[in-house]
Coordinates of C-alpha atoms in Angstrom, one line a residue:
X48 CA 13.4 -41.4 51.0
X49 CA 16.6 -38.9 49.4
X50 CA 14.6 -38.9 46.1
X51 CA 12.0 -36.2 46.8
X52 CA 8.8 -35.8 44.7
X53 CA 8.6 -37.4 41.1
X54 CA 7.7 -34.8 38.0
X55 CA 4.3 -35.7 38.2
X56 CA 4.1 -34.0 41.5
X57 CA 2.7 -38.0 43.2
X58 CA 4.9 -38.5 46.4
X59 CA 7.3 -40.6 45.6
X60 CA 7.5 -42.6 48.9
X61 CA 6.1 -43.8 51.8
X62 CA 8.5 -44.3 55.1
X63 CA 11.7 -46.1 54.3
X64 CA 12.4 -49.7 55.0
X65 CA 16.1 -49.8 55.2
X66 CA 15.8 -53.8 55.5
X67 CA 13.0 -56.2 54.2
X68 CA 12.6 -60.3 55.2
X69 CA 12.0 -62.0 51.8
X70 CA 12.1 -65.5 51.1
X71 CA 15.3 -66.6 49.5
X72 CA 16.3 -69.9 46.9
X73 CA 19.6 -70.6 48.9
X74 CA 22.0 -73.8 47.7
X75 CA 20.0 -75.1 51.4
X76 CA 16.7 -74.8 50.6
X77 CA 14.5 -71.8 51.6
X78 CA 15.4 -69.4 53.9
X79 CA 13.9 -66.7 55.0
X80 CA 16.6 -63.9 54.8
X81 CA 17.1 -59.9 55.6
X82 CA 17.7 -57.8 52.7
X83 CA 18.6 -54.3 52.0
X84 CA 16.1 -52.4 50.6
X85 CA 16.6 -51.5 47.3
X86 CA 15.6 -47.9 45.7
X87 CA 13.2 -48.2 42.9
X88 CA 15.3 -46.3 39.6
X89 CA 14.0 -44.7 36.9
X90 CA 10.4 -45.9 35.4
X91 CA 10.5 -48.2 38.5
X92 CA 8.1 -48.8 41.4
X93 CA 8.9 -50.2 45.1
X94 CA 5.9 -52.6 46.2
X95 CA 5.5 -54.0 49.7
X96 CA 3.5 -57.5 48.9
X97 CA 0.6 -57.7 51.7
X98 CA -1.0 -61.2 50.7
X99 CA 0.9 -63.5 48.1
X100 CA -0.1 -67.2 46.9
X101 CA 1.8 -70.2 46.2
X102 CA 2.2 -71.9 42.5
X103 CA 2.4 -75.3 41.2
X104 CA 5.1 -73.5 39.1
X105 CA 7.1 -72.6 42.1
X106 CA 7.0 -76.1 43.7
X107 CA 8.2 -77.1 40.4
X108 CA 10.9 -74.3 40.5
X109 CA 11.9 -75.3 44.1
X110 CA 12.3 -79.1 43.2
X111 CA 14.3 -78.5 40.5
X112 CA 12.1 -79.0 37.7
X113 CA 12.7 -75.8 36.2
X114 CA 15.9 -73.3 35.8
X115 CA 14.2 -70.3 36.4
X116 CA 16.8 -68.1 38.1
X117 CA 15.3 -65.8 40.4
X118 CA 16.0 -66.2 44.3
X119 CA 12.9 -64.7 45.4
X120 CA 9.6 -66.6 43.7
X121 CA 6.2 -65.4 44.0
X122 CA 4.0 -64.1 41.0
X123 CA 0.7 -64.3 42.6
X124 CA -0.4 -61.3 44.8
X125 CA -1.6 -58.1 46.1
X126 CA 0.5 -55.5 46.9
X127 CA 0.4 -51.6 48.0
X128 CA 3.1 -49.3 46.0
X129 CA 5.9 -47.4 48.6
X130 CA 7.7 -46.1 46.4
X131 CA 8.1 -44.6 42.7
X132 CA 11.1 -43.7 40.9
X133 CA 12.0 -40.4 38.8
X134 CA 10.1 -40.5 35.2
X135 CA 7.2 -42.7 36.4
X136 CA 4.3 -41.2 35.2
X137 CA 0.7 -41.7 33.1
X138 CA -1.7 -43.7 34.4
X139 CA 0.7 -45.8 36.8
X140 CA -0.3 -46.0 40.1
X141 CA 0.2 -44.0 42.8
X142 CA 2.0 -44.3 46.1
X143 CA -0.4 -45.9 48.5
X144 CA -2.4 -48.0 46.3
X145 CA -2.7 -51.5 45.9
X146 CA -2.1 -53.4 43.0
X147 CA -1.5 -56.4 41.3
X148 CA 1.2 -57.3 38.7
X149 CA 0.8 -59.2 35.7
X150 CA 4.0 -61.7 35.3
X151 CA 3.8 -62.3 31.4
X152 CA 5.1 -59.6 29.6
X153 CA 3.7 -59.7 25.8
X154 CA 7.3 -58.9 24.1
X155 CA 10.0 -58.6 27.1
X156 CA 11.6 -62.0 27.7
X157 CA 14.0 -60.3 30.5
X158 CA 10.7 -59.8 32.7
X159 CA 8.4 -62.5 33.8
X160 CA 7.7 -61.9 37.4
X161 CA 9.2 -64.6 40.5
X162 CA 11.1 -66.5 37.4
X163 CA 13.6 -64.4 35.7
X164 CA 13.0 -61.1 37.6
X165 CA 12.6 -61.3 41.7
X166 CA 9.0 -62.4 43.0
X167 CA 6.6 -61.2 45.3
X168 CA 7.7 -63.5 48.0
X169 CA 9.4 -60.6 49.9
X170 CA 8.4 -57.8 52.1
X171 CA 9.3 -55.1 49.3
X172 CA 10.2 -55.7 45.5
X173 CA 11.4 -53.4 42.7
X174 CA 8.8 -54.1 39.4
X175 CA 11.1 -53.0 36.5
X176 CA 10.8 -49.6 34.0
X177 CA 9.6 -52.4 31.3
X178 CA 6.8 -53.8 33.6
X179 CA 5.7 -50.5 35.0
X180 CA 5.6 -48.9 31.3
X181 CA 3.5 -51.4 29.6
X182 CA 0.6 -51.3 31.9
X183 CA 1.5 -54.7 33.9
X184 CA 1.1 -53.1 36.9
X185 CA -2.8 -52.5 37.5
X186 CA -5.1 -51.3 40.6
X187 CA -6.6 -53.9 42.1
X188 CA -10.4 -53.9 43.3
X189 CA -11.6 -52.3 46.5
X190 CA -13.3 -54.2 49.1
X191 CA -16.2 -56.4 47.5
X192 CA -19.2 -57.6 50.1
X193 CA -18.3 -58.8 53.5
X194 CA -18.3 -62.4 54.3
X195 CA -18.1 -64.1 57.6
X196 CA -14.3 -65.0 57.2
X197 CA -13.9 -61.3 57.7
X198 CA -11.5 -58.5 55.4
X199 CA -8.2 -60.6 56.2
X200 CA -9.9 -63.4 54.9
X201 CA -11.2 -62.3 51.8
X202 CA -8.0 -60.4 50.8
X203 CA -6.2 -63.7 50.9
X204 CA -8.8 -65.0 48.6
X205 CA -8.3 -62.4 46.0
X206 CA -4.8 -62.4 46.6
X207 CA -4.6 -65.7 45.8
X208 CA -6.8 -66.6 43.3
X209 CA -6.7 -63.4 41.2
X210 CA -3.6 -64.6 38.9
X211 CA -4.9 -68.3 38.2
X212 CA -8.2 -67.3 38.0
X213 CA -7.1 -65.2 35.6
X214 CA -5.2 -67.7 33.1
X215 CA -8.9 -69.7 33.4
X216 CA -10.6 -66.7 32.1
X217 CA -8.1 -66.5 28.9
X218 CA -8.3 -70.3 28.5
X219 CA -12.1 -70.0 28.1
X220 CA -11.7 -67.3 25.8
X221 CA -9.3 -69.0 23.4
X222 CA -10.7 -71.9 23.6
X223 CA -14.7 -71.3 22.9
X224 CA -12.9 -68.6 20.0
X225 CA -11.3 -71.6 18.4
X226 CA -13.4 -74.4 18.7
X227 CA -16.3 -75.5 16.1
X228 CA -18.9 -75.4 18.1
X229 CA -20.2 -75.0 21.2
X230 CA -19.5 -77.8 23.7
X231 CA -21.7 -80.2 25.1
X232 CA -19.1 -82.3 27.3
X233 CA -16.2 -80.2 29.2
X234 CA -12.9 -82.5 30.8
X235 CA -10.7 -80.5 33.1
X236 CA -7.7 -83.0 33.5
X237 CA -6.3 -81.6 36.9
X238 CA -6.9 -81.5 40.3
X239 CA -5.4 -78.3 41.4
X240 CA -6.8 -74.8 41.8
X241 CA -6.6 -73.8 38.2
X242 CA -8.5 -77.4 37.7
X243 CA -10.6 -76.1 40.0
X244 CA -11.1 -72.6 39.0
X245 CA -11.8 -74.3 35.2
X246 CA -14.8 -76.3 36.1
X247 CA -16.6 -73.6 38.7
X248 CA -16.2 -71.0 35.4
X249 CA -17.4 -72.8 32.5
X250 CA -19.9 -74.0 34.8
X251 CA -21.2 -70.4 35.6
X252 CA -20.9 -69.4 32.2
X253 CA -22.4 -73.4 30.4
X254 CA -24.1 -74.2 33.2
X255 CA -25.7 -77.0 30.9
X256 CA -22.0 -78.3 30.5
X257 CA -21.5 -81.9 31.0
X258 CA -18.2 -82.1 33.3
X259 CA -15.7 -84.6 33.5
X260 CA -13.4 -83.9 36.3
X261 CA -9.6 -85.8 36.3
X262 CA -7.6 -85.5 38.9
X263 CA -4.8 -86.6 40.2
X264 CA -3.9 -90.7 40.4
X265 CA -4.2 -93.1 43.4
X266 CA -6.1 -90.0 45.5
X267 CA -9.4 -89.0 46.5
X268 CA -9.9 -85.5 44.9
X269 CA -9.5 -82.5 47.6
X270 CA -12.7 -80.5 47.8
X271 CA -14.6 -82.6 45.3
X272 CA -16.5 -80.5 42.5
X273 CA -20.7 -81.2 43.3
X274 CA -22.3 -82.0 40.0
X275 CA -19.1 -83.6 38.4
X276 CA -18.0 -86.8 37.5
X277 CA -14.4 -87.0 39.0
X278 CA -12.1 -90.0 38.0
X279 CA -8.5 -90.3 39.2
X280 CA -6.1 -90.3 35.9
X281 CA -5.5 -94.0 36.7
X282 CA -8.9 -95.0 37.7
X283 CA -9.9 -98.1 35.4
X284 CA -12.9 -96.8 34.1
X285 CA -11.5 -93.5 32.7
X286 CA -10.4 -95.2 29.2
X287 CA -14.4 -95.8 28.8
X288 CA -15.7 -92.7 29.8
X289 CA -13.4 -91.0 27.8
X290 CA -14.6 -93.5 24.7
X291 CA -18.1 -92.8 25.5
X292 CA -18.1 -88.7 25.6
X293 CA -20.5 -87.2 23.3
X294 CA -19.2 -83.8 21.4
X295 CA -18.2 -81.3 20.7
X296 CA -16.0 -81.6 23.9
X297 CA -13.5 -79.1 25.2
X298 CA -10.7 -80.0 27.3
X299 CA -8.8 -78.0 29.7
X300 CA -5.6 -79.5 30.8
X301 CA -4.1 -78.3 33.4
X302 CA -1.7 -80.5 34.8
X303 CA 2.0 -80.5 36.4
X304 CA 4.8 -80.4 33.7
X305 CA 5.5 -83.7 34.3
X306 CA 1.6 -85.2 33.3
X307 CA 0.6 -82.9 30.3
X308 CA 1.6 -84.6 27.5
X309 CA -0.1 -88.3 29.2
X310 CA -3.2 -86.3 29.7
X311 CA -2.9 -84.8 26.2
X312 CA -2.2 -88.4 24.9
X313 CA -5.2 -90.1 26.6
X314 CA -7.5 -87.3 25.3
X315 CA -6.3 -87.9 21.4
X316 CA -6.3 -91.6 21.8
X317 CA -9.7 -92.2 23.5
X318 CA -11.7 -89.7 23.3
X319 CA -13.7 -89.8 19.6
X320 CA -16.1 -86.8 19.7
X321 CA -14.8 -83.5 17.8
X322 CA -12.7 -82.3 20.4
X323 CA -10.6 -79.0 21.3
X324 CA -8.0 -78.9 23.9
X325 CA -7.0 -75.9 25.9
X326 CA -3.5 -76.3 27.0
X327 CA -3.0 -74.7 30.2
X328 CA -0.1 -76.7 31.7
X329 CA 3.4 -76.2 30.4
X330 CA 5.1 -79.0 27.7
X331 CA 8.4 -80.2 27.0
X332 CA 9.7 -78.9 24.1
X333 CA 9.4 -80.5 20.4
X334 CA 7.0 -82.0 18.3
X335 CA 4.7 -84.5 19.5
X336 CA 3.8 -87.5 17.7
X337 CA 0.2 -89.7 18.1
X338 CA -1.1 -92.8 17.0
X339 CA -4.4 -92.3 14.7
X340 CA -2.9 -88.8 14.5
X341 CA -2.7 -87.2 10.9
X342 CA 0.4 -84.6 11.6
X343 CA 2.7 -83.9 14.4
X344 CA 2.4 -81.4 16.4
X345 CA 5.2 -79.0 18.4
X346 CA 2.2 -78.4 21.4
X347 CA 4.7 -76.2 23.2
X348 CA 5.6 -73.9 20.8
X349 CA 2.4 -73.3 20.0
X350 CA 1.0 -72.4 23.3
X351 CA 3.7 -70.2 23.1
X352 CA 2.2 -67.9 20.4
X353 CA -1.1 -66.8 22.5
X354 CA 1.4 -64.9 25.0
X355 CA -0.8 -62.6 27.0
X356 CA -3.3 -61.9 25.8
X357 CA -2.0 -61.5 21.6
X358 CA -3.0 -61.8 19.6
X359 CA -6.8 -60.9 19.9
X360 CA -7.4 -64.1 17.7
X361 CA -5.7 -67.0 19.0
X362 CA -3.3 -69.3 17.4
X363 CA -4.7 -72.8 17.1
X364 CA -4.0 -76.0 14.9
X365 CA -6.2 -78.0 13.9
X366 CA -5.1 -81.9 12.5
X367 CA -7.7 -84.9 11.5
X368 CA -7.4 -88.2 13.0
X369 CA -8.1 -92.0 11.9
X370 CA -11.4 -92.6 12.9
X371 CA -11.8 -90.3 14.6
X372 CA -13.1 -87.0 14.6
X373 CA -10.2 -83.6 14.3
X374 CA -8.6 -82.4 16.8
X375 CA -8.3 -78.6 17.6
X376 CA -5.0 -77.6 20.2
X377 CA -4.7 -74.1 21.4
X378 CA -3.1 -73.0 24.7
X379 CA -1.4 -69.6 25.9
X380 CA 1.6 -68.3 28.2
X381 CA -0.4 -65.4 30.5
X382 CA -3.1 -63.1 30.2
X383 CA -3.4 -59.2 29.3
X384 CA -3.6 -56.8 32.5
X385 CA -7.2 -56.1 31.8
X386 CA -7.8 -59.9 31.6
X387 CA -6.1 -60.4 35.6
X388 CA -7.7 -56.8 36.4
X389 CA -11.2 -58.7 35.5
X390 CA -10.3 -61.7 37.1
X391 CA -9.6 -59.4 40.7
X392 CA -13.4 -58.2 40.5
X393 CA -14.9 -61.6 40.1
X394 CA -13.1 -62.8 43.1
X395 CA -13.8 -59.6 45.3
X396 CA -17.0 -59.5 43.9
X397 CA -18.3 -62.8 45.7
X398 CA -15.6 -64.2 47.8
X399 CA -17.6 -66.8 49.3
X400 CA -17.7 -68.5 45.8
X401 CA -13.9 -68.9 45.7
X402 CA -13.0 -68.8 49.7
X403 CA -13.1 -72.7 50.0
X404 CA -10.1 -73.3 47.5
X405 CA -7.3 -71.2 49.9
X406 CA -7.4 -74.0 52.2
X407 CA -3.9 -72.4 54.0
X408 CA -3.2 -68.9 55.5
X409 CA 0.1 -68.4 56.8
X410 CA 2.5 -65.8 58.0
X411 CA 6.0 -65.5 56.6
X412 CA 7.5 -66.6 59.7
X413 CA 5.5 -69.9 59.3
X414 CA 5.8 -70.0 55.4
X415 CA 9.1 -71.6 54.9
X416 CA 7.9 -74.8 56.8
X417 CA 4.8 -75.3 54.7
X418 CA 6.5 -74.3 51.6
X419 CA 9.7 -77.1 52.2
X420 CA 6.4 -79.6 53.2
X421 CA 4.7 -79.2 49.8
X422 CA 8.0 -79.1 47.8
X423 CA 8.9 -83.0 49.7
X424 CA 5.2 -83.7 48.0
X425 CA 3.0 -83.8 51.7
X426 CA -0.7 -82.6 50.1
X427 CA -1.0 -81.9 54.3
X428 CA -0.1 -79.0 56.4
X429 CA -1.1 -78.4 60.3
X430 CA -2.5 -81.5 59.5
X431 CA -5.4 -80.8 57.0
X432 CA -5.3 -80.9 53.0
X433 CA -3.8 -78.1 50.9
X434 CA -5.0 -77.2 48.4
X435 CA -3.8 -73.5 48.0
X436 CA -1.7 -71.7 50.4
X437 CA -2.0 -67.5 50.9
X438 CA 0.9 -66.0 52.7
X439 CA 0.7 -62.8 54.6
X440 CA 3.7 -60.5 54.1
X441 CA 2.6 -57.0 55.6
X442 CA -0.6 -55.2 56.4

């Protein structure tokens, strides 16, 4: 590379790419496209992605459910630095180690990673000065044990899991900080792998936790939870259950877009028992109204204000209802780096705990027809369920 050696005296690159394959947002759909390599500029680092996962935020991106703007998606991943620009210095990492970035940044609104700034998607990406300054970008763990699957295997587990896991661990930690009291009764309302990733870590940290799993209507749920009661959303004896729950309860919703605020609404109306609910999923905008329900509430803003990991003590609102015991809402928009660091070493640390939930590994090559597949809505690729896909982009 023409740059030389940073200040620091680090190398500041590995061999050039001139071009790089990424996955491209064309007027046509997805393509997967050859780009010219860009040069990472001052305060900036060059990453080549080696294992990336797939969103429910992307499909919604993809479908047209959201105006993010980038062309290249992807904020789930591990990826191995190849280049630093001039004034990158401090603790950043070096050229040659892997990483992870976290996509929220606290006070930036020009950076949040595969929405507004390009995504991990890609065989090399630039991570902006404001990213790389902050502390966003952070080592990820070594090798953890072995398993079976094999090294491949298991780096696709962290690399995919790592980020939601993540948003799990600072949805339990706002929500227990918040709520009254300890709960007795824990509803995760969705079936997906932060769903997922919910009930398997209150469950290792409450393991006394009764768990009401709610997943998604008219289907059997994928990789059913053992030791959960799972109801679809439309199943004819949720309304009862829901009645029936003895509290405290805590509930973790984390639902498409579209479904939050019916999941919200069926928790308010039915469920009696003091209750606190964790609002993972995102929420139109504007204040929300509820039968029985003393005040409104504007549930999107307010998950706004917990924004990666600030502040230490989250914002919540509490509001009493008719008959009912109050209500607590709380929610948050990302995690602080430490928070997806920690996250990386519980996945690396057992992998065969999480492996079952990256039901998919694919190359790039193969990536654009099991992306355009779960974007038309198939929960099937190569014919079996998917529940979350890892990509390979580079070794």
């Amino acid at each position: 590379m023409t740059r030389g050696a940073v200040a620091s005296g680090r190398p500041a690159a590995l061999v050039r790419v001139e071009r790089h394959r990424a996955l491209v947002r064309t007027p046509a759909g997805l393509r997967l496209h050859s780009l010219p390599t860009p040069t990472p500029g001052p305060g900036e680092l060059l990453l080549a992605p080696e294992v990336v996962g797939v969103c429910g935020t992307d499909l919604q991106i993809l479908r047209g459910l959201r105006a993010d703007p980038a062309e290249v998606l992807g904020h789930e991943g591990v990826a191995r630095v190849v280049a630093v620009g001039p004034a990158v210095a401090g603790p950043a990492p070096r050229v040659g180690e892997r990483v992870l970035v976290d996509p929220t940044h606290p006070r930036d609104d020009t950076f949040l990673l595969g929405h507004n700034v390009a995504g991990l998607w890609a065989e090399r990406v630039v991570v902006p000065a404001t990213a790389v300054r902050d502390g966003l970008v952070v080592r990820a763990p070594g090798p953890g044990p072995a398993t079976p699957a094999g090294p491949d295997h298991d780096a696709a587990v962290v690399a995919a899991l790592a980020e939601p896991l993540s948003s799990v661990l600072e949805g339990y930690r706002v929500a227990t900080d918040v709520a009254a009291g300890a709960p007795s009764t824990l509803v995760v309302w969705g079936g997906g792998v932060v769903g997922r990733l919910a009930v398997r870590w209150w469950r290792h940290r409450r393991p006394d936790l009764r768990v009401l799993h709610v997943h998604r209507p008219g289907e059997p749920p994928l990789l059913p939870e053992p030791g959960t009661l799972a109801l679809a959303a439309d199943d004819q004896d949720l309304p009862a259950v829901l009645v029936g729950l003895t509290g405290p309860v805590t509930a973790v919703v984390a639902t498409p877009r579209t479904a939050s605020l019916q999941a919200v609404a069926a928790l308010v109306g039915l469920c009696r028992a003091a209750l606190t609910i964790d609002l993972h999923a995102g929420l139109p905008a504007g204040p929300v109204r509820w039968n029985g329900v003393e005040d409104v509430v504007d549930l999107a803003a307010l998950r706004a204000r917990n924004r990666a990991g600030r502040p230490v003590v989250p914002v919540a609102r509490t509001v009493g209802r008719r008959g009912a015991a109050p209500v607590t809402f709380v929610g948050h928009r990302g995690v602080a780096p430490a928070t997806l660091q920690r996250a990386a070493h519980v996945v690396s640390g057992d992998p065969t705990a999480w492996a079952d939930l990256v039901t998919h590994h694919v190359t790039l090559d193969d990536a654009v027809r099991a992306i355009r597949a779960m974007v038309d809505g198939d929960r099937h690729v190569d014919g079996r369920p998917v529940l979350k896909l890892a990509m390979r982009i580079s070794r």
